[in-house]
mmCIF file of C-alpha atoms in Angstrom:
data_model
loop_
_atom_site.group_PDB
_atom_site.id
_atom_site.type_symbol
_atom_site.label_atom_id
_atom_site.label_comp_id
_atom_site.label_asym_id
_atom_site.label_seq_id
_atom_site.Cartn_x
_atom_site.Cartn_y
_atom_site.Cartn_z
ATOM 1 C CA UNK A 1 -16.512 -43.230 13.417
ATOM 2 C CA UNK A 2 -14.896 -46.544 14.314
ATOM 3 C CA UNK A 3 -15.170 -49.292 11.761
ATOM 4 C CA UNK A 4 -17.240 -51.509 14.051
ATOM 5 C CA UNK A 5 -19.261 -48.677 15.612
ATOM 6 C CA UNK A 6 -23.054 -49.121 15.362
ATOM 7 C CA UNK A 7 -25.083 -46.473 13.522
ATOM 8 C CA UNK A 8 -26.215 -43.476 15.540
ATOM 9 C CA UNK A 9 -29.858 -44.410 15.142
ATOM 10 C CA UNK A 10 -31.406 -43.860 18.567
ATOM 11 C CA UNK A 11 -35.065 -44.030 19.671
ATOM 12 C CA UNK A 12 -37.025 -40.826 20.228
ATOM 13 C CA UNK A 13 -38.917 -42.002 23.340
ATOM 14 C CA UNK A 14 -37.954 -43.198 26.821
ATOM 15 C CA UNK A 15 -39.692 -46.484 26.136
ATOM 16 C CA UNK A 16 -37.553 -46.909 23.043
ATOM 17 C CA UNK A 17 -34.474 -46.737 25.284
ATOM 18 C CA UNK A 18 -36.218 -49.179 27.644
ATOM 19 C CA UNK A 19 -36.144 -46.632 30.465
ATOM 20 C CA UNK A 20 -38.906 -45.131 32.612
ATOM 21 C CA UNK A 21 -39.261 -43.025 35.750
ATOM 22 C CA UNK A 22 -40.510 -44.888 38.816
ATOM 23 C CA UNK A 23 -42.822 -43.524 41.523
ATOM 24 C CA UNK A 24 -39.827 -41.841 43.195
ATOM 25 C CA UNK A 25 -38.879 -40.042 40.001
ATOM 26 C CA UNK A 26 -35.814 -42.228 39.462
ATOM 27 C CA UNK A 27 -34.767 -43.266 35.969
ATOM 28 C CA UNK A 28 -34.698 -47.055 35.819
ATOM 29 C CA UNK A 29 -34.352 -49.710 33.123
ATOM 30 C CA UNK A 30 -37.742 -51.253 32.382
ATOM 31 C CA UNK A 31 -36.478 -54.830 32.341
ATOM 32 C CA UNK A 32 -33.624 -54.885 34.859
ATOM 33 C CA UNK A 33 -34.637 -52.050 37.203
ATOM 34 C CA UNK A 34 -31.058 -50.805 37.112
ATOM 35 C CA UNK A 35 -30.082 -47.082 36.987
ATOM 36 C CA UNK A 36 -28.798 -45.533 33.774
ATOM 37 C CA UNK A 37 -25.505 -47.002 32.555
ATOM 38 C CA UNK A 38 -23.262 -44.733 30.492
ATOM 39 C CA UNK A 39 -20.925 -47.445 29.210
ATOM 40 C CA UNK A 40 -23.671 -49.322 27.414
ATOM 41 C CA UNK A 41 -21.141 -50.640 24.891
ATOM 42 C CA UNK A 42 -17.568 -51.223 25.983
ATOM 43 C CA UNK A 43 -14.769 -49.372 24.144
ATOM 44 C CA UNK A 44 -17.254 -47.194 22.244
ATOM 45 C CA UNK A 45 -17.058 -43.952 24.219
ATOM 46 C CA UNK A 46 -18.169 -41.750 21.323
ATOM 47 C CA UNK A 47 -21.231 -43.923 20.648
ATOM 48 C CA UNK A 48 -22.060 -44.036 24.367
ATOM 49 C CA UNK A 49 -21.780 -40.242 24.531
ATOM 50 C CA UNK A 50 -24.146 -39.798 21.592
ATOM 51 C CA UNK A 51 -26.593 -42.246 23.158
ATOM 52 C CA UNK A 52 -26.369 -40.310 26.426
ATOM 53 C CA UNK A 53 -27.070 -37.013 24.617
ATOM 54 C CA UNK A 54 -30.018 -38.460 22.705
ATOM 55 C CA UNK A 55 -31.570 -39.745 25.919
ATOM 56 C CA UNK A 56 -30.839 -36.394 27.568
ATOM 57 C CA UNK A 57 -32.850 -34.563 24.905
ATOM 58 C CA UNK A 58 -35.869 -36.772 25.648
ATOM 59 C CA UNK A 59 -35.533 -36.262 29.408
ATOM 60 C CA UNK A 60 -35.186 -32.499 28.944
ATOM 61 C CA UNK A 61 -38.523 -32.358 27.112
ATOM 62 C CA UNK A 62 -40.079 -34.578 29.773
ATOM 63 C CA UNK A 63 -38.901 -32.292 32.586
ATOM 64 C CA UNK A 64 -40.172 -29.195 30.780
ATOM 65 C CA UNK A 65 -43.580 -30.839 30.420
ATOM 66 C CA UNK A 66 -43.625 -31.529 34.168
ATOM 67 C CA UNK A 67 -42.647 -27.933 34.945
ATOM 68 C CA UNK A 68 -45.518 -26.649 32.838
ATOM 69 C CA UNK A 69 -48.119 -29.230 33.883
ATOM 70 C CA UNK A 70 -47.365 -29.891 37.557
ATOM 71 C CA UNK A 71 -45.697 -26.607 38.581
ATOM 72 C CA UNK A 72 -47.825 -24.313 36.398
ATOM 73 C CA UNK A 73 -44.736 -22.613 35.018
ATOM 74 C CA UNK A 74 -44.795 -20.824 31.697
ATOM 75 C CA UNK A 75 -42.200 -21.554 29.037
ATOM 76 C CA UNK A 76 -40.963 -18.341 27.405
ATOM 77 C CA UNK A 77 -38.817 -18.019 24.308
ATOM 78 C CA UNK A 78 -35.766 -15.765 24.433
ATOM 79 C CA UNK A 79 -34.552 -13.421 23.117
ATOM 80 C CA UNK A 80 -37.898 -11.806 22.370
ATOM 81 C CA UNK A 81 -39.001 -12.543 18.834
ATOM 82 C CA UNK A 82 -36.266 -15.091 18.160
ATOM 83 C CA UNK A 83 -38.213 -18.176 19.169
ATOM 84 C CA UNK A 84 -35.366 -19.750 21.139
ATOM 85 C CA UNK A 85 -35.948 -21.630 24.351
ATOM 86 C CA UNK A 86 -32.689 -21.868 26.268
ATOM 87 C CA UNK A 87 -32.738 -25.413 27.619
ATOM 88 C CA UNK A 88 -29.283 -25.210 29.155
ATOM 89 C CA UNK A 89 -27.671 -21.832 29.852
ATOM 90 C CA UNK A 90 -24.242 -23.487 29.714
ATOM 91 C CA UNK A 91 -24.869 -24.263 26.039
ATOM 92 C CA UNK A 92 -26.242 -20.996 24.756
ATOM 93 C CA UNK A 93 -25.985 -21.795 21.112
ATOM 94 C CA UNK A 94 -27.806 -23.804 18.530
ATOM 95 C CA UNK A 95 -25.939 -26.208 16.287
ATOM 96 C CA UNK A 96 -27.164 -26.114 12.716
ATOM 97 C CA UNK A 97 -26.040 -27.731 9.538
ATOM 98 C CA UNK A 98 -23.407 -25.745 7.711
ATOM 99 C CA UNK A 99 -24.834 -24.234 4.532
ATOM 100 C CA UNK A 100 -23.621 -25.806 1.342
ATOM 101 C CA UNK A 101 -21.598 -23.660 -1.021
ATOM 102 C CA UNK A 102 -23.866 -22.422 -3.775
ATOM 103 C CA UNK A 103 -22.593 -22.869 -7.275
ATOM 104 C CA UNK A 104 -24.073 -20.461 -9.762
ATOM 105 C CA UNK A 105 -25.668 -22.299 -12.666
ATOM 106 C CA UNK A 106 -24.106 -21.579 -16.046
ATOM 107 C CA UNK A 107 -27.604 -21.349 -17.513
ATOM 108 C CA UNK A 108 -28.464 -18.310 -15.396
ATOM 109 C CA UNK A 109 -29.358 -15.622 -17.882
ATOM 110 C CA UNK A 110 -29.729 -12.795 -15.373
ATOM 111 C CA UNK A 111 -28.447 -9.451 -16.602
ATOM 112 C CA UNK A 112 -27.250 -8.517 -13.113
ATOM 113 C CA UNK A 113 -23.510 -8.466 -12.527
ATOM 114 C CA UNK A 114 -22.218 -11.669 -10.954
ATOM 115 C CA UNK A 115 -20.982 -9.817 -7.862
ATOM 116 C CA UNK A 116 -24.402 -8.273 -7.240
ATOM 117 C CA UNK A 117 -26.176 -11.584 -7.732
ATOM 118 C CA UNK A 118 -23.800 -13.250 -5.312
ATOM 119 C CA UNK A 119 -24.387 -10.533 -2.696
ATOM 120 C CA UNK A 120 -28.176 -10.787 -3.023
ATOM 121 C CA UNK A 121 -28.020 -14.550 -2.823
ATOM 122 C CA UNK A 122 -25.955 -14.328 0.353
ATOM 123 C CA UNK A 123 -28.409 -11.914 1.970
ATOM 124 C CA UNK A 124 -31.321 -14.157 1.019
ATOM 125 C CA UNK A 125 -29.644 -17.194 2.528
ATOM 126 C CA UNK A 126 -28.769 -15.344 5.730
ATOM 127 C CA UNK A 127 -32.367 -14.143 6.078
ATOM 128 C CA UNK A 128 -33.742 -17.643 5.613
ATOM 129 C CA UNK A 129 -31.154 -19.093 7.960
ATOM 130 C CA UNK A 130 -31.997 -16.546 10.663
ATOM 131 C CA UNK A 131 -35.672 -17.422 10.300
ATOM 132 C CA UNK A 132 -35.239 -21.176 10.330
ATOM 133 C CA UNK A 133 -32.234 -22.150 12.401
ATOM 134 C CA UNK A 134 -33.776 -21.439 15.803
ATOM 135 C CA UNK A 135 -36.158 -24.332 15.271
ATOM 136 C CA UNK A 136 -33.290 -26.748 14.715
ATOM 137 C CA UNK A 137 -31.871 -28.181 17.900
ATOM 138 C CA UNK A 138 -28.793 -30.293 18.312
ATOM 139 C CA UNK A 139 -29.504 -33.792 17.014
ATOM 140 C CA UNK A 140 -26.726 -36.220 17.912
ATOM 141 C CA UNK A 141 -28.227 -38.822 15.579
ATOM 142 C CA UNK A 142 -27.192 -36.915 12.469
ATOM 143 C CA UNK A 143 -23.666 -37.148 11.191
ATOM 144 C CA UNK A 144 -23.561 -33.788 9.400
ATOM 145 C CA UNK A 145 -21.049 -31.022 9.732
ATOM 146 C CA UNK A 146 -22.415 -28.515 12.211
ATOM 147 C CA UNK A 147 -21.693 -24.934 13.143
ATOM 148 C CA UNK A 148 -22.454 -23.003 16.338
ATOM 149 C CA UNK A 149 -24.700 -19.949 16.116
ATOM 150 C CA UNK A 150 -24.741 -18.076 19.404
ATOM 151 C CA UNK A 151 -28.000 -16.706 20.719
ATOM 152 C CA UNK A 152 -28.183 -12.932 20.682
ATOM 153 C CA UNK A 153 -27.596 -11.413 24.153
ATOM 154 C CA UNK A 154 -27.303 -14.931 25.588
ATOM 155 C CA UNK A 155 -24.009 -16.101 24.145
ATOM 156 C CA UNK A 156 -22.583 -17.148 27.518
ATOM 157 C CA UNK A 157 -23.913 -18.193 30.933
ATOM 158 C CA UNK A 158 -22.982 -14.765 32.288
ATOM 159 C CA UNK A 159 -24.862 -12.951 29.511
ATOM 160 C CA UNK A 160 -27.815 -15.271 29.985
ATOM 161 C CA UNK A 161 -28.026 -14.521 33.724
ATOM 162 C CA UNK A 162 -28.013 -10.767 33.100
ATOM 163 C CA UNK A 163 -30.570 -11.084 30.296
ATOM 164 C CA UNK A 164 -32.962 -13.118 32.457
ATOM 165 C CA UNK A 165 -32.514 -10.657 35.313
ATOM 166 C CA UNK A 166 -33.201 -7.583 33.177
ATOM 167 C CA UNK A 167 -36.137 -9.006 31.225
ATOM 168 C CA UNK A 168 -37.875 -11.159 33.823
ATOM 169 C CA UNK A 169 -36.698 -11.032 37.434
ATOM 170 C CA UNK A 170 -36.194 -7.270 37.711
ATOM 171 C CA UNK A 171 -39.671 -6.708 36.293
ATOM 172 C CA UNK A 172 -41.389 -9.320 38.470
ATOM 173 C CA UNK A 173 -43.714 -8.241 41.263
ATOM 174 C CA UNK A 174 -42.135 -10.726 43.673
ATOM 175 C CA UNK A 175 -40.511 -9.056 46.663
ATOM 176 C CA UNK A 176 -38.577 -12.116 47.842
ATOM 177 C CA UNK A 177 -36.385 -13.660 45.149
ATOM 178 C CA UNK A 178 -34.265 -16.730 45.877
ATOM 179 C CA UNK A 179 -31.448 -18.166 43.770
ATOM 180 C CA UNK A 180 -30.194 -21.737 43.543
ATOM 181 C CA UNK A 181 -27.017 -21.760 41.461
ATOM 182 C CA UNK A 182 -25.128 -24.965 40.734
ATOM 183 C CA UNK A 183 -21.483 -25.211 39.644
ATOM 184 C CA UNK A 184 -20.807 -22.598 36.922
ATOM 185 C CA UNK A 185 -24.137 -21.014 37.806
ATOM 186 C CA UNK A 186 -22.473 -19.640 40.921
ATOM 187 C CA UNK A 187 -19.890 -17.869 38.798
ATOM 188 C CA UNK A 188 -22.690 -16.451 36.631
ATOM 189 C CA UNK A 189 -24.482 -15.185 39.736
ATOM 190 C CA UNK A 190 -21.372 -13.406 41.023
ATOM 191 C CA UNK A 191 -20.998 -11.745 37.617
ATOM 192 C CA UNK A 192 -24.659 -10.704 37.829
ATOM 193 C CA UNK A 193 -23.950 -9.107 41.202
ATOM 194 C CA UNK A 194 -20.967 -7.251 39.787
ATOM 195 C CA UNK A 195 -23.080 -5.873 36.942
ATOM 196 C CA UNK A 196 -26.342 -5.282 38.879
ATOM 197 C CA UNK A 197 -25.218 -5.002 42.490
ATOM 198 C CA UNK A 198 -27.766 -2.517 43.824
ATOM 199 C CA UNK A 199 -30.700 -4.202 42.090
ATOM 200 C CA UNK A 200 -29.724 -7.682 43.283
ATOM 201 C CA UNK A 201 -29.293 -6.537 46.868
ATOM 202 C CA UNK A 202 -32.689 -4.856 46.768
ATOM 203 C CA UNK A 203 -34.607 -7.820 45.365
ATOM 204 C CA UNK A 204 -32.791 -11.028 46.336
ATOM 205 C CA UNK A 205 -33.443 -12.455 49.797
ATOM 206 C CA UNK A 206 -31.014 -15.379 49.795
ATOM 207 C CA UNK A 207 -28.765 -17.387 47.492
ATOM 208 C CA UNK A 208 -28.016 -21.099 47.730
ATOM 209 C CA UNK A 209 -24.945 -22.225 45.809
ATOM 210 C CA UNK A 210 -24.237 -25.904 45.220
ATOM 211 C CA UNK A 211 -20.616 -26.780 44.554
ATOM 212 C CA UNK A 212 -20.164 -23.374 42.963
ATOM 213 C CA UNK A 213 -16.989 -22.680 40.981
ATOM 214 C CA UNK A 214 -17.099 -18.907 41.467
ATOM 215 C CA UNK A 215 -14.021 -17.039 42.651
ATOM 216 C CA UNK A 216 -14.491 -13.566 44.077
ATOM 217 C CA UNK A 217 -10.802 -12.748 43.565
ATOM 218 C CA UNK A 218 -10.557 -13.763 39.915
ATOM 219 C CA UNK A 219 -13.908 -12.154 39.167
ATOM 220 C CA UNK A 220 -12.827 -9.021 41.009
ATOM 221 C CA UNK A 221 -15.927 -8.809 43.186
ATOM 222 C CA UNK A 222 -15.813 -5.709 45.354
ATOM 223 C CA UNK A 223 -15.791 -5.570 49.137
ATOM 224 C CA UNK A 224 -19.488 -4.693 49.395
ATOM 225 C CA UNK A 225 -20.398 -7.721 47.254
ATOM 226 C CA UNK A 226 -18.263 -10.052 49.370
ATOM 227 C CA UNK A 227 -19.855 -8.694 52.533
ATOM 228 C CA UNK A 228 -23.362 -9.183 51.131
ATOM 229 C CA UNK A 229 -22.529 -12.751 50.108
ATOM 230 C CA UNK A 230 -21.252 -13.551 53.606
ATOM 231 C CA UNK A 231 -24.601 -12.492 55.042
ATOM 232 C CA UNK A 232 -27.000 -13.839 52.410
ATOM 233 C CA UNK A 233 -25.371 -16.785 50.634
ATOM 234 C CA UNK A 234 -24.374 -20.318 51.511
ATOM 235 C CA UNK A 235 -22.453 -22.800 49.367
ATOM 236 C CA UNK A 236 -23.276 -26.513 49.775
ATOM 237 C CA UNK A 237 -20.096 -28.168 48.516
ATOM 238 C CA UNK A 238 -19.182 -31.756 47.693
ATOM 239 C CA UNK A 239 -17.775 -33.353 50.826
ATOM 240 C CA UNK A 240 -17.688 -36.682 52.627
ATOM 241 C CA UNK A 241 -18.773 -34.886 55.819
ATOM 242 C CA UNK A 242 -22.412 -35.111 57.004
ATOM 243 C CA UNK A 243 -24.916 -32.675 55.522
ATOM 244 C CA UNK A 244 -24.584 -29.069 56.742
ATOM 245 C CA UNK A 245 -21.197 -29.633 58.398
ATOM 246 C CA UNK A 246 -19.078 -26.482 58.118
ATOM 247 C CA UNK A 247 -16.317 -26.729 55.516
ATOM 248 C CA UNK A 248 -13.270 -24.470 55.580
ATOM 249 C CA UNK A 249 -13.053 -21.853 52.861
ATOM 250 C CA UNK A 250 -10.043 -19.980 51.509
ATOM 251 C CA UNK A 251 -12.230 -17.268 49.982
ATOM 252 C CA UNK A 252 -13.679 -14.303 51.886
ATOM 253 C CA UNK A 253 -17.241 -14.751 50.704
ATOM 254 C CA UNK A 254 -20.130 -17.001 51.725
ATOM 255 C CA UNK A 255 -20.034 -19.853 54.262
ATOM 256 C CA UNK A 256 -19.387 -23.354 52.910
ATOM 257 C CA UNK A 257 -21.149 -26.417 54.286
ATOM 258 C CA UNK A 258 -21.202 -30.048 53.224
ATOM 259 C CA UNK A 259 -23.869 -31.142 50.747
ATOM 260 C CA UNK A 260 -23.706 -34.597 52.265
ATOM 261 C CA UNK A 261 -22.147 -36.136 49.168
ATOM 262 C CA UNK A 262 -18.774 -36.095 47.467
ATOM 263 C CA UNK A 263 -20.374 -36.299 44.025
ATOM 264 C CA UNK A 264 -20.546 -32.913 42.326
ATOM 265 C CA UNK A 265 -23.662 -33.696 40.300
ATOM 266 C CA UNK A 266 -25.655 -34.737 43.384
ATOM 267 C CA UNK A 267 -24.952 -31.684 45.561
ATOM 268 C CA UNK A 268 -28.190 -29.863 44.647
ATOM 269 C CA UNK A 269 -30.384 -32.902 45.244
ATOM 270 C CA UNK A 270 -28.728 -33.968 48.478
ATOM 271 C CA UNK A 271 -28.918 -30.472 49.993
ATOM 272 C CA UNK A 272 -32.496 -29.866 48.802
ATOM 273 C CA UNK A 273 -34.118 -29.887 52.251
ATOM 274 C CA UNK A 274 -31.371 -27.774 53.828
ATOM 275 C CA UNK A 275 -31.604 -25.191 51.058
ATOM 276 C CA UNK A 276 -35.327 -24.662 51.540
ATOM 277 C CA UNK A 277 -34.855 -24.461 55.293
ATOM 278 C CA UNK A 278 -32.212 -21.801 54.647
ATOM 279 C CA UNK A 279 -34.643 -19.910 52.402
ATOM 280 C CA UNK A 280 -37.400 -20.110 55.010
ATOM 281 C CA UNK A 281 -35.096 -18.754 57.714
ATOM 282 C CA UNK A 282 -33.905 -15.953 55.434
ATOM 283 C CA UNK A 283 -37.469 -14.967 54.561
ATOM 284 C CA UNK A 284 -38.536 -14.964 58.217
ATOM 285 C CA UNK A 285 -35.424 -12.996 59.188
ATOM 286 C CA UNK A 286 -36.174 -10.388 56.534
ATOM 287 C CA UNK A 287 -39.672 -9.985 57.923
ATOM 288 C CA UNK A 288 -38.546 -9.800 61.552
ATOM 289 C CA UNK A 289 -35.318 -7.876 60.806
ATOM 290 C CA UNK A 290 -33.264 -10.720 62.290
ATOM 291 C CA UNK A 291 -30.378 -12.564 60.665
ATOM 292 C CA UNK A 292 -30.974 -16.131 59.408
ATOM 293 C CA UNK A 293 -29.288 -19.071 61.072
ATOM 294 C CA UNK A 294 -26.731 -19.437 58.315
ATOM 295 C CA UNK A 295 -25.508 -15.906 59.017
ATOM 296 C CA UNK A 296 -24.866 -16.769 62.651
ATOM 297 C CA UNK A 297 -23.069 -19.857 61.363
ATOM 298 C CA UNK A 298 -20.907 -17.653 59.128
ATOM 299 C CA UNK A 299 -19.770 -15.600 62.118
ATOM 300 C CA UNK A 300 -18.978 -18.817 63.996
ATOM 301 C CA UNK A 301 -16.840 -20.024 61.101
ATOM 302 C CA UNK A 302 -14.920 -16.759 61.066
ATOM 303 C CA UNK A 303 -14.335 -16.990 64.824
ATOM 304 C CA UNK A 304 -13.126 -20.594 64.590
ATOM 305 C CA UNK A 305 -10.728 -19.684 61.801
ATOM 306 C CA UNK A 306 -9.297 -16.827 63.855
#
């Protein structure tokens, strides 16, 4: 901490930060009406980052409430019985305070050997920690030494994607499943295809990637996967070109089109309407046994490249 850095004592409500969402769902400052500003204090990047994270935790809870209330979605804890809700699959761990080293009291009159007492004490602590730590989420306001405890079967985005597929999507009654995968999510989806190729092909109707960082060569995706992606996927990438303009690709997988923005974090939002049009076309094509428009576009791209 810098000598002149303010304490990390942040509010626990949006109003406390003097922010609110307007009628368009945009986060705006209550007094100035300005969008969120990261550099709230100049030359205090660490403090600004902690403030950003604290506000992010509040917004995350707010969004989950909207998903449950307005979209009628159900929030499920994973893995089963562990009581963990994965808020961000790119951070599949919980940070908890490191346990303090226990010093055996000299007044302990137990007849048990010291080694046995120490082993029992360790087991007891581990049991309590396993029971309690899942309720403790990252709190950037606390300046305590933390440790990362990875969530069982969900220790990485790739593991998380496979876990969700096996435990939820594969068992769902839905016949038409659609994926929207942003950034690293695209890499996780390709890994899911590698591990569950036949199941994914059977259940997934279309996949929309937004500025995906996947690489079919590095991930060693087979020919049949690459062919399926060419026919059923589209990647809306950051580009200064108008929305849906074809963008050249060096990889032999899905077509790439402009998301209508050169900002990575806005690609999903900017391509929102195009993605749902793509899904509608794919669903109709599946019903009528015709190929969706994006597939015809993929053949056009191949022809132009040749």
